Coordinates of C-alpha atoms in Angstrom, one line a residue:
M16 CA -0.2 -7.4 31.5
K17 CA 3.3 -7.2 29.9
T18 CA 4.0 -4.2 27.5
L19 CA 3.4 -4.9 23.9
N20 CA 6.5 -6.5 22.2
F21 CA 7.7 -5.9 18.6
R22 CA 6.3 -9.3 17.5
V23 CA 2.7 -8.3 18.5
V24 CA 3.1 -4.8 17.0
L25 CA 4.3 -6.3 13.7
F26 CA 1.5 -8.8 13.7
A27 CA -1.1 -6.1 14.5
F28 CA 0.2 -4.0 11.6
A29 CA 0.1 -7.0 9.2
L30 CA -3.5 -7.7 10.3
I31 CA -4.6 -4.1 9.8
F32 CA -2.8 -4.1 6.4
G33 CA -4.6 -7.4 5.4
V34 CA -8.0 -6.2 6.5
V35 CA -7.8 -2.8 4.8
F36 CA -6.5 -4.0 1.4
S37 CA -8.8 -7.1 1.4
I38 CA -12.0 -5.1 1.7
P39 CA -12.3 -4.0 -2.0
S40 CA -12.0 -7.7 -3.1
I41 CA -14.3 -9.1 -0.3
M42 CA -17.0 -6.4 -0.8
Q43 CA -16.4 -6.3 -4.6
S44 CA -16.4 -2.5 -4.4
K45 CA -15.9 -0.4 -7.5
S46 CA -12.9 1.5 -6.1
G47 CA -9.6 0.1 -4.9
E48 CA -7.3 -2.7 -6.0
K49 CA -9.2 -6.0 -6.4
I50 CA -8.4 -9.6 -7.2
T51 CA -9.2 -10.5 -10.7
L52 CA -11.3 -13.7 -11.1
G53 CA -9.9 -16.3 -13.5
L54 CA -11.7 -17.9 -16.5
D55 CA -13.1 -20.7 -14.3
L56 CA -14.6 -18.3 -11.8
Q57 CA -16.1 -15.6 -13.9
G58 CA -16.5 -17.3 -17.3
G59 CA -14.8 -16.4 -20.5
L60 CA -13.2 -17.8 -23.6
H61 CA -10.7 -20.7 -23.9
M62 CA -8.9 -21.3 -27.2
L63 CA -6.1 -23.6 -28.5
L64 CA -4.4 -22.1 -31.5
G65 CA -2.3 -23.7 -34.1
I66 CA 0.3 -21.7 -36.1
K67 CA 1.3 -22.1 -39.8
S68 CA 5.0 -21.7 -39.1
E69 CA 5.9 -22.4 -42.8
T70 CA 4.5 -19.0 -43.7
A71 CA 7.1 -17.4 -41.4
I72 CA 9.7 -18.5 -43.9
E73 CA 7.9 -16.7 -46.8
S74 CA 7.5 -13.5 -44.7
R75 CA 11.2 -13.5 -43.7
I76 CA 12.3 -14.1 -47.4
K77 CA 10.1 -11.2 -48.5
S78 CA 11.6 -8.9 -45.8
M79 CA 15.1 -10.0 -46.9
A80 CA 14.3 -9.1 -50.5
G81 CA 13.2 -5.6 -49.4
T82 CA 16.5 -5.3 -47.5
I83 CA 18.5 -6.3 -50.6
K84 CA 16.7 -3.7 -52.7
Y85 CA 17.3 -1.0 -50.1
I86 CA 21.0 -1.6 -49.6
F87 CA 21.7 -1.9 -53.3
D88 CA 19.9 1.3 -54.1
D89 CA 21.6 3.0 -51.1
E90 CA 25.0 1.9 -52.3
E91 CA 24.3 2.6 -56.0
I92 CA 24.8 -1.0 -57.0
I93 CA 23.1 -1.6 -60.4
F94 CA 20.9 -4.7 -60.4
D95 CA 18.0 -6.2 -62.3
D96 CA 15.2 -8.9 -62.0
L97 CA 15.1 -9.0 -58.2
R98 CA 12.3 -11.5 -57.4
I99 CA 11.2 -14.2 -55.0
V100 CA 11.0 -17.8 -56.3
E101 CA 8.5 -20.2 -54.6
G102 CA 8.6 -18.2 -51.4
K103 CA 12.0 -19.7 -50.4
Q104 CA 14.6 -18.1 -52.6
I105 CA 15.6 -14.6 -53.8
T106 CA 17.2 -14.2 -57.2
F107 CA 18.7 -11.1 -58.8
E108 CA 21.3 -10.2 -61.5
L109 CA 24.1 -7.6 -61.2
L110 CA 24.8 -5.6 -64.3
D111 CA 28.3 -4.5 -63.4
K112 CA 30.9 -7.2 -62.5
D113 CA 32.8 -4.5 -60.6
D114 CA 30.0 -4.5 -58.0
V115 CA 30.2 -8.2 -57.3
A116 CA 32.7 -8.1 -54.4
K117 CA 31.0 -5.1 -52.8
A118 CA 27.5 -6.8 -53.1
K119 CA 28.7 -10.0 -51.6
T120 CA 30.3 -8.2 -48.6
L121 CA 27.1 -6.3 -48.0
L122 CA 24.9 -9.3 -48.2
K123 CA 27.1 -11.3 -45.8
K124 CA 26.9 -8.5 -43.3
E125 CA 23.1 -7.6 -43.7
L126 CA 21.7 -11.1 -44.2
P127 CA 23.2 -13.5 -41.6
G128 CA 22.0 -17.1 -41.7
T129 CA 21.8 -17.2 -45.5
V130 CA 23.6 -19.0 -48.3
L131 CA 24.6 -16.9 -51.4
S132 CA 25.0 -18.8 -54.7
E133 CA 26.3 -17.3 -57.9
N134 CA 26.3 -18.2 -61.6
G135 CA 28.2 -15.5 -63.4
L136 CA 26.4 -12.3 -62.6
K137 CA 23.2 -14.1 -61.5
F138 CA 22.8 -14.7 -57.8
S139 CA 20.4 -16.5 -55.5
V140 CA 19.9 -16.2 -51.7
E141 CA 18.5 -18.9 -49.5
M142 CA 18.2 -19.4 -45.7
T143 CA 20.3 -22.1 -44.1
P144 CA 18.3 -25.1 -42.6
K145 CA 19.4 -23.9 -39.1
E146 CA 18.1 -20.4 -39.8
A147 CA 14.9 -21.7 -41.2
K148 CA 14.3 -23.7 -38.0
R149 CA 15.1 -20.7 -35.9
T150 CA 12.7 -18.6 -37.9
K151 CA 9.9 -21.1 -37.3
Q152 CA 10.6 -21.2 -33.5
N153 CA 10.8 -17.5 -33.4
A154 CA 7.4 -17.2 -35.2
I155 CA 5.8 -19.2 -32.4
K156 CA 7.5 -17.2 -29.6
Q157 CA 6.7 -13.9 -31.4
A158 CA 3.0 -15.0 -31.8
V159 CA 2.7 -15.6 -28.1
D160 CA 4.2 -12.2 -27.3
T161 CA 2.1 -10.4 -29.9
I162 CA -1.2 -12.0 -28.9
R163 CA -0.5 -11.2 -25.3
N164 CA 0.3 -7.6 -26.2
R165 CA -2.9 -7.2 -28.2
L166 CA -5.0 -8.6 -25.4
N167 CA -3.3 -6.4 -22.8
E168 CA -3.8 -3.3 -25.0
F169 CA -7.4 -4.2 -25.5
G170 CA -7.8 -3.7 -21.8
L171 CA -8.6 -7.3 -20.7
A172 CA -7.6 -8.3 -17.2
E173 CA -5.0 -11.0 -16.9
P174 CA -5.4 -13.0 -20.1
T175 CA -3.4 -16.2 -20.3
V176 CA -1.3 -16.7 -23.4
A177 CA 1.3 -19.5 -23.3
K178 CA 3.1 -21.9 -25.7
Q179 CA 1.7 -25.4 -25.5
G180 CA 3.7 -28.2 -27.0
E181 CA 5.9 -27.5 -30.0
D182 CA 3.6 -25.5 -32.2
K183 CA 0.4 -24.6 -30.2
I184 CA -0.7 -21.6 -28.2
L185 CA -3.1 -21.6 -25.3
V186 CA -5.3 -18.5 -24.9
E187 CA -7.7 -17.9 -22.0
V188 CA -9.6 -14.7 -21.7
P189 CA -11.7 -14.2 -18.6
G190 CA -14.8 -12.0 -18.6
I191 CA -16.0 -12.5 -22.2
K192 CA -19.7 -12.9 -21.8
T193 CA -21.3 -12.2 -25.2
Q194 CA -21.0 -13.6 -28.7
A195 CA -20.1 -10.2 -30.1
D196 CA -17.2 -9.8 -27.6
E197 CA -16.0 -13.3 -28.4
Q198 CA -16.0 -12.7 -32.1
R199 CA -14.1 -9.4 -31.7
I200 CA -11.5 -11.1 -29.5
R201 CA -11.0 -13.9 -32.0
E202 CA -10.6 -11.5 -34.9
L203 CA -8.1 -9.5 -32.9
I204 CA -6.0 -12.6 -32.0
A205 CA -6.1 -14.1 -35.4
R206 CA -5.4 -11.0 -37.5
A207 CA -2.0 -11.1 -39.1
A208 CA -1.8 -7.3 -39.3
H209 CA 0.9 -7.6 -41.9
L210 CA 1.3 -4.0 -43.3
Q211 CA 3.1 -3.4 -46.6
L212 CA 3.6 -0.3 -48.8
M213 CA 3.8 -1.7 -52.3
A214 CA 4.4 0.0 -55.7
V215 CA 1.8 -0.4 -58.4
D216 CA 3.2 -1.8 -61.6
E217 CA 2.1 1.1 -63.8
D218 CA 3.4 -0.4 -67.0
R219 CA 1.0 -3.4 -66.9
A220 CA -1.7 -2.1 -64.5
A221 CA -4.2 -1.8 -67.3
R222 CA -4.0 -5.5 -68.0
V223 CA -4.6 -6.6 -64.5
M224 CA -8.2 -7.8 -65.1
T225 CA -7.0 -10.2 -67.8
M226 CA -3.9 -11.5 -66.0
N227 CA -3.6 -14.5 -63.7
S228 CA -1.2 -15.0 -60.8
N229 CA 1.2 -17.1 -62.8
E230 CA 1.5 -14.5 -65.5
A231 CA 2.0 -11.8 -62.9
K232 CA 4.9 -13.8 -61.3
K233 CA 6.8 -13.7 -64.6
Y234 CA 7.0 -9.9 -64.2
G235 CA 7.9 -10.1 -60.5
D236 CA 4.3 -8.9 -59.6
V237 CA 1.4 -10.1 -57.4
I238 CA -2.3 -9.5 -57.9
L239 CA -4.2 -8.4 -54.7
P240 CA -7.9 -7.5 -54.3
D241 CA -9.4 -4.3 -52.9
V242 CA -10.5 -4.7 -49.3
Y243 CA -14.1 -3.4 -50.1
D244 CA -14.5 -4.8 -53.6
E245 CA -13.1 -8.2 -54.3
Q246 CA -13.8 -7.7 -58.0
R247 CA -11.4 -4.8 -58.2
R248 CA -7.7 -5.9 -58.4
Y249 CA -4.3 -4.3 -58.3
L250 CA -1.1 -5.4 -60.0
L251 CA 1.7 -4.7 -57.5
R252 CA 5.4 -5.2 -57.4
Q253 CA 6.1 -8.4 -55.4
I254 CA 8.8 -6.9 -53.2
P255 CA 7.3 -4.2 -51.0
V256 CA 8.8 -0.7 -50.6
L257 CA 8.3 -1.0 -46.8
D258 CA 6.7 -3.4 -44.4
G259 CA 5.3 -3.2 -40.8
S260 CA 8.7 -4.0 -39.2
K261 CA 9.5 -0.3 -39.7
L262 CA 6.4 0.9 -37.9
T263 CA 6.7 2.5 -34.5
D264 CA 3.2 3.6 -33.6
A265 CA -0.4 3.5 -34.9
K266 CA -3.3 5.5 -33.6
V267 CA -6.9 6.1 -34.5
G268 CA -7.6 9.5 -36.0
F269 CA -10.4 11.2 -38.0
D270 CA -10.3 12.6 -41.6
K271 CA -12.0 15.8 -42.8
N272 CA -15.3 14.0 -43.0
N273 CA -15.0 12.9 -39.4
Q274 CA -14.5 9.2 -40.5
P275 CA -12.0 7.0 -38.5
V276 CA -8.6 6.5 -40.1
I277 CA -5.4 4.9 -38.9
N278 CA -2.3 7.1 -38.6
F279 CA 1.0 5.3 -38.3
A280 CA 4.6 6.5 -37.9
L281 CA 7.7 4.9 -39.3
N282 CA 11.1 4.6 -37.6
G283 CA 14.2 6.5 -38.8
E284 CA 15.2 3.8 -41.4
G285 CA 11.6 3.5 -42.6
S286 CA 11.2 7.3 -42.9
K287 CA 14.3 7.5 -45.1
I288 CA 13.2 4.7 -47.4
F289 CA 9.7 6.1 -47.7
G290 CA 11.0 9.6 -48.3
D291 CA 13.5 8.5 -50.9
Y292 CA 11.0 6.3 -52.7
T293 CA 8.3 8.9 -52.9
A294 CA 10.8 11.5 -54.3
K295 CA 11.6 9.1 -57.2
A296 CA 8.0 8.0 -57.8
V297 CA 6.1 11.2 -58.1
G298 CA 3.1 10.7 -60.4
K299 CA 2.9 6.9 -59.6
R300 CA 0.7 5.0 -57.2
M301 CA 1.7 3.3 -54.0
A302 CA -0.7 0.9 -52.4
V303 CA -1.3 0.5 -48.7
V304 CA -1.7 -3.2 -48.2
L305 CA -2.9 -4.9 -45.0
D306 CA -3.1 -8.7 -44.8
N307 CA -2.9 -9.0 -48.6
K308 CA -5.8 -6.6 -49.2
V309 CA -5.4 -3.1 -50.7
Y310 CA -6.9 -0.4 -48.6
S311 CA -5.9 2.5 -50.8
A312 CA -3.6 3.2 -53.7
P313 CA -3.1 7.0 -53.9
V314 CA -1.0 8.8 -56.5
I315 CA 2.2 10.2 -55.1
R316 CA 2.1 14.0 -55.6
E317 CA 5.4 14.9 -54.0
R318 CA 8.1 13.6 -51.7
I319 CA 6.6 12.6 -48.4
G320 CA 8.9 13.1 -45.5
G321 CA 8.5 12.7 -41.7
G322 CA 7.6 9.0 -41.9
H323 CA 3.8 9.5 -41.3
V324 CA 1.3 7.5 -43.3
Q325 CA -2.5 7.1 -43.1
I326 CA -4.8 4.1 -43.8
S327 CA -8.2 5.3 -44.7
G328 CA -11.4 3.3 -45.4
N329 CA -14.9 2.8 -44.2
F330 CA -13.9 1.8 -40.7
K331 CA -16.2 1.5 -37.8
L332 CA -14.7 3.1 -34.7
N333 CA -14.2 -0.3 -32.9
E334 CA -12.7 -1.8 -36.1
A335 CA -10.2 1.1 -36.4
H336 CA -9.3 0.8 -32.6
D337 CA -8.7 -3.0 -32.9
L338 CA -6.7 -2.5 -36.1
A339 CA -4.5 0.1 -34.4
I340 CA -3.9 -2.3 -31.6
A341 CA -2.9 -5.0 -34.0
L342 CA -0.5 -2.7 -35.8
R343 CA 1.1 -1.4 -32.6
S344 CA 1.6 -4.9 -31.2
G345 CA 3.3 -6.1 -34.4
A346 CA 2.4 -8.4 -37.2
L347 CA 2.2 -12.1 -36.7
L348 CA 5.1 -13.7 -38.6
A349 CA 2.9 -16.7 -39.3
P350 CA -0.9 -16.9 -39.3
V351 CA -2.7 -18.7 -36.4
Y352 CA -5.9 -20.7 -36.6
V353 CA -8.3 -22.0 -34.0
M354 CA -7.9 -25.7 -33.2
E355 CA -10.2 -25.8 -30.2
K356 CA -12.6 -23.4 -28.7
R357 CA -14.9 -23.4 -25.7
S358 CA -16.8 -20.8 -23.7
V359 CA -17.2 -20.9 -20.0
G360 CA -20.5 -19.3 -19.0
P361 CA -20.7 -16.8 -16.1
S362 CA -23.3 -19.1 -14.4
L363 CA -20.8 -21.9 -14.3
G364 CA -18.2 -19.5 -12.9
A365 CA -20.7 -18.5 -10.2
D366 CA -21.2 -22.2 -9.3
N367 CA -17.5 -22.7 -9.1
I368 CA -17.2 -19.7 -6.7
K369 CA -20.0 -20.9 -4.6
A370 CA -18.6 -24.5 -4.3
S371 CA -15.0 -23.3 -3.7
S372 CA -16.1 -20.7 -1.2
L373 CA -18.1 -23.4 0.6
A374 CA -15.1 -25.7 0.7
L375 CA -12.9 -22.9 2.0
A376 CA -15.4 -21.9 4.7
L377 CA -16.0 -25.5 5.7
G378 CA -12.3 -26.3 5.9
F379 CA -11.7 -23.1 7.9
V380 CA -14.4 -23.8 10.4
L381 CA -13.3 -27.4 11.0
V382 CA -9.7 -26.3 11.5
V383 CA -10.8 -23.6 13.9
L384 CA -13.0 -26.0 16.0
F385 CA -10.3 -28.6 16.1
M386 CA -7.7 -26.2 17.3
I387 CA -9.9 -24.8 20.0
L388 CA -11.1 -28.2 21.3
Y389 CA -7.7 -29.8 21.2
Y390 CA -5.4 -26.9 22.3
G391 CA -7.7 -24.6 24.2
M392 CA -6.4 -20.9 24.3
A393 CA -3.3 -21.9 22.3
G394 CA -5.7 -23.0 19.6
V395 CA -7.5 -19.6 19.8
I396 CA -4.1 -17.8 19.4
A397 CA -3.4 -20.1 16.3
N398 CA -6.8 -19.2 14.9
V399 CA -6.2 -15.5 15.2
A400 CA -3.0 -16.0 13.2
L401 CA -4.9 -18.1 10.7
V402 CA -7.4 -15.2 10.1
G403 CA -4.5 -12.8 9.7
N404 CA -3.0 -15.2 7.2
L405 CA -6.1 -15.3 5.0
F406 CA -6.5 -11.5 5.0
L407 CA -2.8 -11.1 4.0
I408 CA -3.2 -13.5 1.1
I409 CA -6.2 -11.6 -0.2
A410 CA -4.6 -8.2 0.4
I411 CA -1.3 -9.1 -1.4
M412 CA -3.1 -10.7 -4.4
S413 CA -5.3 -7.6 -4.6
L414 CA -2.4 -5.1 -4.6
F415 CA -0.7 -7.0 -7.4
G416 CA -3.9 -7.4 -9.4
A417 CA -3.3 -11.2 -9.3
T418 CA -5.8 -13.6 -10.9
L419 CA -7.7 -16.0 -8.6
T420 CA -8.6 -19.3 -10.3
L421 CA -10.3 -22.5 -9.0
P422 CA -6.9 -24.2 -8.4
G423 CA -5.9 -20.9 -6.6
M424 CA -8.9 -21.4 -4.3
A425 CA -7.6 -24.9 -3.6
G426 CA -4.2 -23.4 -2.9
I427 CA -5.8 -21.1 -0.2
V428 CA -7.6 -24.1 1.4
L429 CA -4.3 -26.0 1.4
T430 CA -2.5 -23.0 2.9
V431 CA -5.0 -22.9 5.8
G432 CA -4.0 -26.4 6.7
M433 CA -0.3 -25.6 6.3
A434 CA -0.5 -22.4 8.4
V435 CA -2.2 -24.3 11.2
D436 CA 0.4 -27.1 10.9
A437 CA 3.1 -24.8 12.0
N438 CA 1.2 -24.0 15.2
V439 CA 0.5 -27.7 15.7
I440 CA 4.2 -28.4 15.7
I441 CA 4.9 -25.5 18.1
N442 CA 2.1 -26.4 20.5
E443 CA 3.2 -30.0 20.6
R444 CA 6.7 -28.9 21.5
I445 CA 5.4 -26.7 24.2
R446 CA 3.2 -29.5 25.6
E447 CA 6.2 -31.9 25.6
L448 CA 8.3 -29.4 27.6
L449 CA 5.5 -28.7 30.0
H450 CA 5.1 -32.5 30.6
A451 CA 8.8 -32.5 31.3
G452 CA 8.4 -30.0 34.1
K453 CA 9.5 -26.8 32.4
S454 CA 8.1 -23.5 33.4
V455 CA 5.5 -22.0 31.0
A456 CA 7.8 -19.2 29.9
K457 CA 10.7 -21.6 29.3
A458 CA 8.4 -24.1 27.5
V459 CA 7.1 -21.4 25.2
E460 CA 10.6 -20.0 24.3
D461 CA 12.2 -23.5 23.9
G462 CA 9.1 -24.8 22.0
Y463 CA 9.5 -22.1 19.3
D464 CA 13.3 -22.6 19.1
K465 CA 12.9 -26.4 18.7
A466 CA 10.0 -26.2 16.2
F467 CA 11.5 -23.4 14.1
T468 CA 14.0 -25.5 12.1
A469 CA 11.4 -28.1 11.2
I470 CA 8.8 -25.5 10.2
L471 CA 11.4 -23.5 8.1
D472 CA 12.6 -26.6 6.3
A473 CA 9.0 -27.7 5.4
N474 CA 8.0 -24.2 4.3
V475 CA 11.2 -23.6 2.2
T476 CA 10.9 -26.9 0.3
T477 CA 7.2 -26.2 -0.4
L478 CA 8.0 -22.6 -1.4
I479 CA 10.6 -24.0 -3.9
A480 CA 8.0 -26.3 -5.4
A481 CA 5.6 -23.3 -5.7
V482 CA 8.3 -21.2 -7.4
V483 CA 9.0 -24.0 -9.9
L484 CA 5.3 -24.4 -10.6
W485 CA 5.0 -20.6 -11.2
A486 CA 8.0 -20.5 -13.5
Y487 CA 7.2 -23.5 -15.7
G488 CA 3.4 -24.0 -15.2
T489 CA 0.6 -22.3 -17.2
G490 CA -2.9 -21.1 -16.4
P491 CA -4.3 -23.1 -13.4
L492 CA -0.9 -24.3 -12.2
K493 CA 0.2 -20.7 -11.9
G494 CA -2.9 -19.8 -9.9
F495 CA -2.3 -22.7 -7.5
A496 CA 1.4 -21.8 -7.1
L497 CA 0.7 -18.1 -6.5
T498 CA -1.7 -18.6 -3.7
M499 CA 0.3 -21.3 -2.1
G500 CA 3.5 -19.2 -2.3
I501 CA 1.9 -16.1 -0.8
G502 CA 0.2 -18.2 1.9
I503 CA 3.5 -19.8 2.9
L504 CA 5.3 -16.4 3.2
A505 CA 2.3 -15.0 5.1
S506 CA 2.2 -17.9 7.5
M507 CA 5.8 -17.4 8.4
L508 CA 4.8 -14.0 9.7
T509 CA 1.5 -14.9 11.3
A510 CA 1.9 -18.5 12.6
I511 CA 5.5 -18.0 13.9
V512 CA 6.2 -14.4 14.6
G513 CA 2.6 -13.4 15.4
T514 CA 1.7 -16.2 17.8
H515 CA 5.1 -16.0 19.6
G516 CA 4.5 -12.3 20.3
M517 CA 0.9 -13.0 21.6
Y518 CA 2.3 -15.7 24.0
Q519 CA 4.9 -13.2 25.3
W520 CA 2.3 -10.5 25.6
L521 CA -0.1 -12.8 27.5
M522 CA 2.5 -14.6 29.6
P523 CA 1.6 -12.9 32.9
K524 CA -2.0 -14.0 32.4
I525 CA -1.2 -17.7 31.9
D526 CA -2.0 -19.6 35.1
R527 CA 0.2 -22.6 35.7
K528 CA -2.8 -24.3 37.4
K529 CA -4.9 -23.9 34.3
L530 CA -2.8 -25.5 31.6
G531 CA -5.7 -27.5 30.4
L532 CA -7.4 -24.2 29.5
W533 CA -4.3 -22.6 27.9
F534 CA -2.7 -25.6 26.2
G535 CA -5.3 -28.4 26.4
I536 CA -3.2 -30.6 28.8
K537 CA -3.5 -31.5 32.5
T538 CA -0.1 -31.6 34.3
E539 CA 1.2 -30.5 37.6
G540 CA 4.8 -30.5 36.3
A541 CA 5.0 -26.8 35.4
K542 CA 6.8 -24.5 37.7

């Protein structure tokens, strides 16, 4: 028998690699890298979310008002009556006409995409229509990224979060099996996590229980409830001292009573603003507000430097953990709401696995039998390559922690047919050449040469389609594209390189008088 050639050695290594790294997924062992089953195979939660993009405009306006206050204070520009009107416009008055030019220059630099109107020393700032549209679009994109980050930090395997249409978000979370887990995930996704540090209006705080929202607006204030007691209310300055955009980290900690708290850190700009404000507001209260509810309103005893703040409350540990995740991943610029929800039970997922596995096994067996009956030993060689191809697909998906979905299973079944198709083309070329009187060695070499171009063209065009599906598809389409793409690349190695090497290795054993056994034909034309 001829010495092993590089093609056989390469195929042998690929087969060993495929078997070794497929075992954890096939055996479902606790150790090793495994394929993650998708929503349709293991059950889970499917949601279609809508987004209130108009609220993003109000959030942006509030943030811009905070920026104006900060830069005016920093540049010692004297101003008064800074407030937000109907959530769309910022108004203020300068008290020194010598500051007008400087203020306009600063606002133009710090607030792009806005229009500044003036009437004497009174000014108003509004967003341009183009900037408002961009803000809404950015709110949707940011919501997708934020929700994905939250689910990833929560430790869930391969959640699907994708924009659907103009203003909807598709969320699929595999592995959610209980109502409690489902509720926790829904709250984590929908939580705005909008953090604000707001000054208490000490001059009018005593009147808060007799005031309404309209009266509070006249003073540039808002009334917000206590998170644990809706009857308790706080009168706060409308424009926050700081918001969550200056936050860099949030972690769960414990206070002196061993109760969970949230410790968060501010960036450099936030630390400076916080330090400067607390230095000027000693003896006054500052409220820690999350999603328009007051968690605490401690009195400032001294300047607080370092940019470290704490949210305390009667948190449960899970609640504190989820809140820290929401704060770290960033606030939603606009709130989301559930438009459609359905749960896929684990029993349905098990039925899907059983049905798709049966389809794969049946398709595989039929292909194997056909190849053996029609092509003889050439069919056996093709089947060995087919087995290697399946192991490689599972191994590669396992190593990358890819998600296998029901369409992905369909992609594997399709890949089985495509992998064999390459060997069908090669075998038919070899049989044509044998009928033409070529020697076995010549027929094999020329058969691979003549078939290679057709196989390469077919695989490249299919691979391009798989890449496009992966790039622009969502959920099930990605799963189908992934398995098909991996299968095509694996088949180029197994069905072309591997089988070619096996023919070269076995060539001395191929008897020209037994071509029916080796290639499924009867001819005396071979030399």
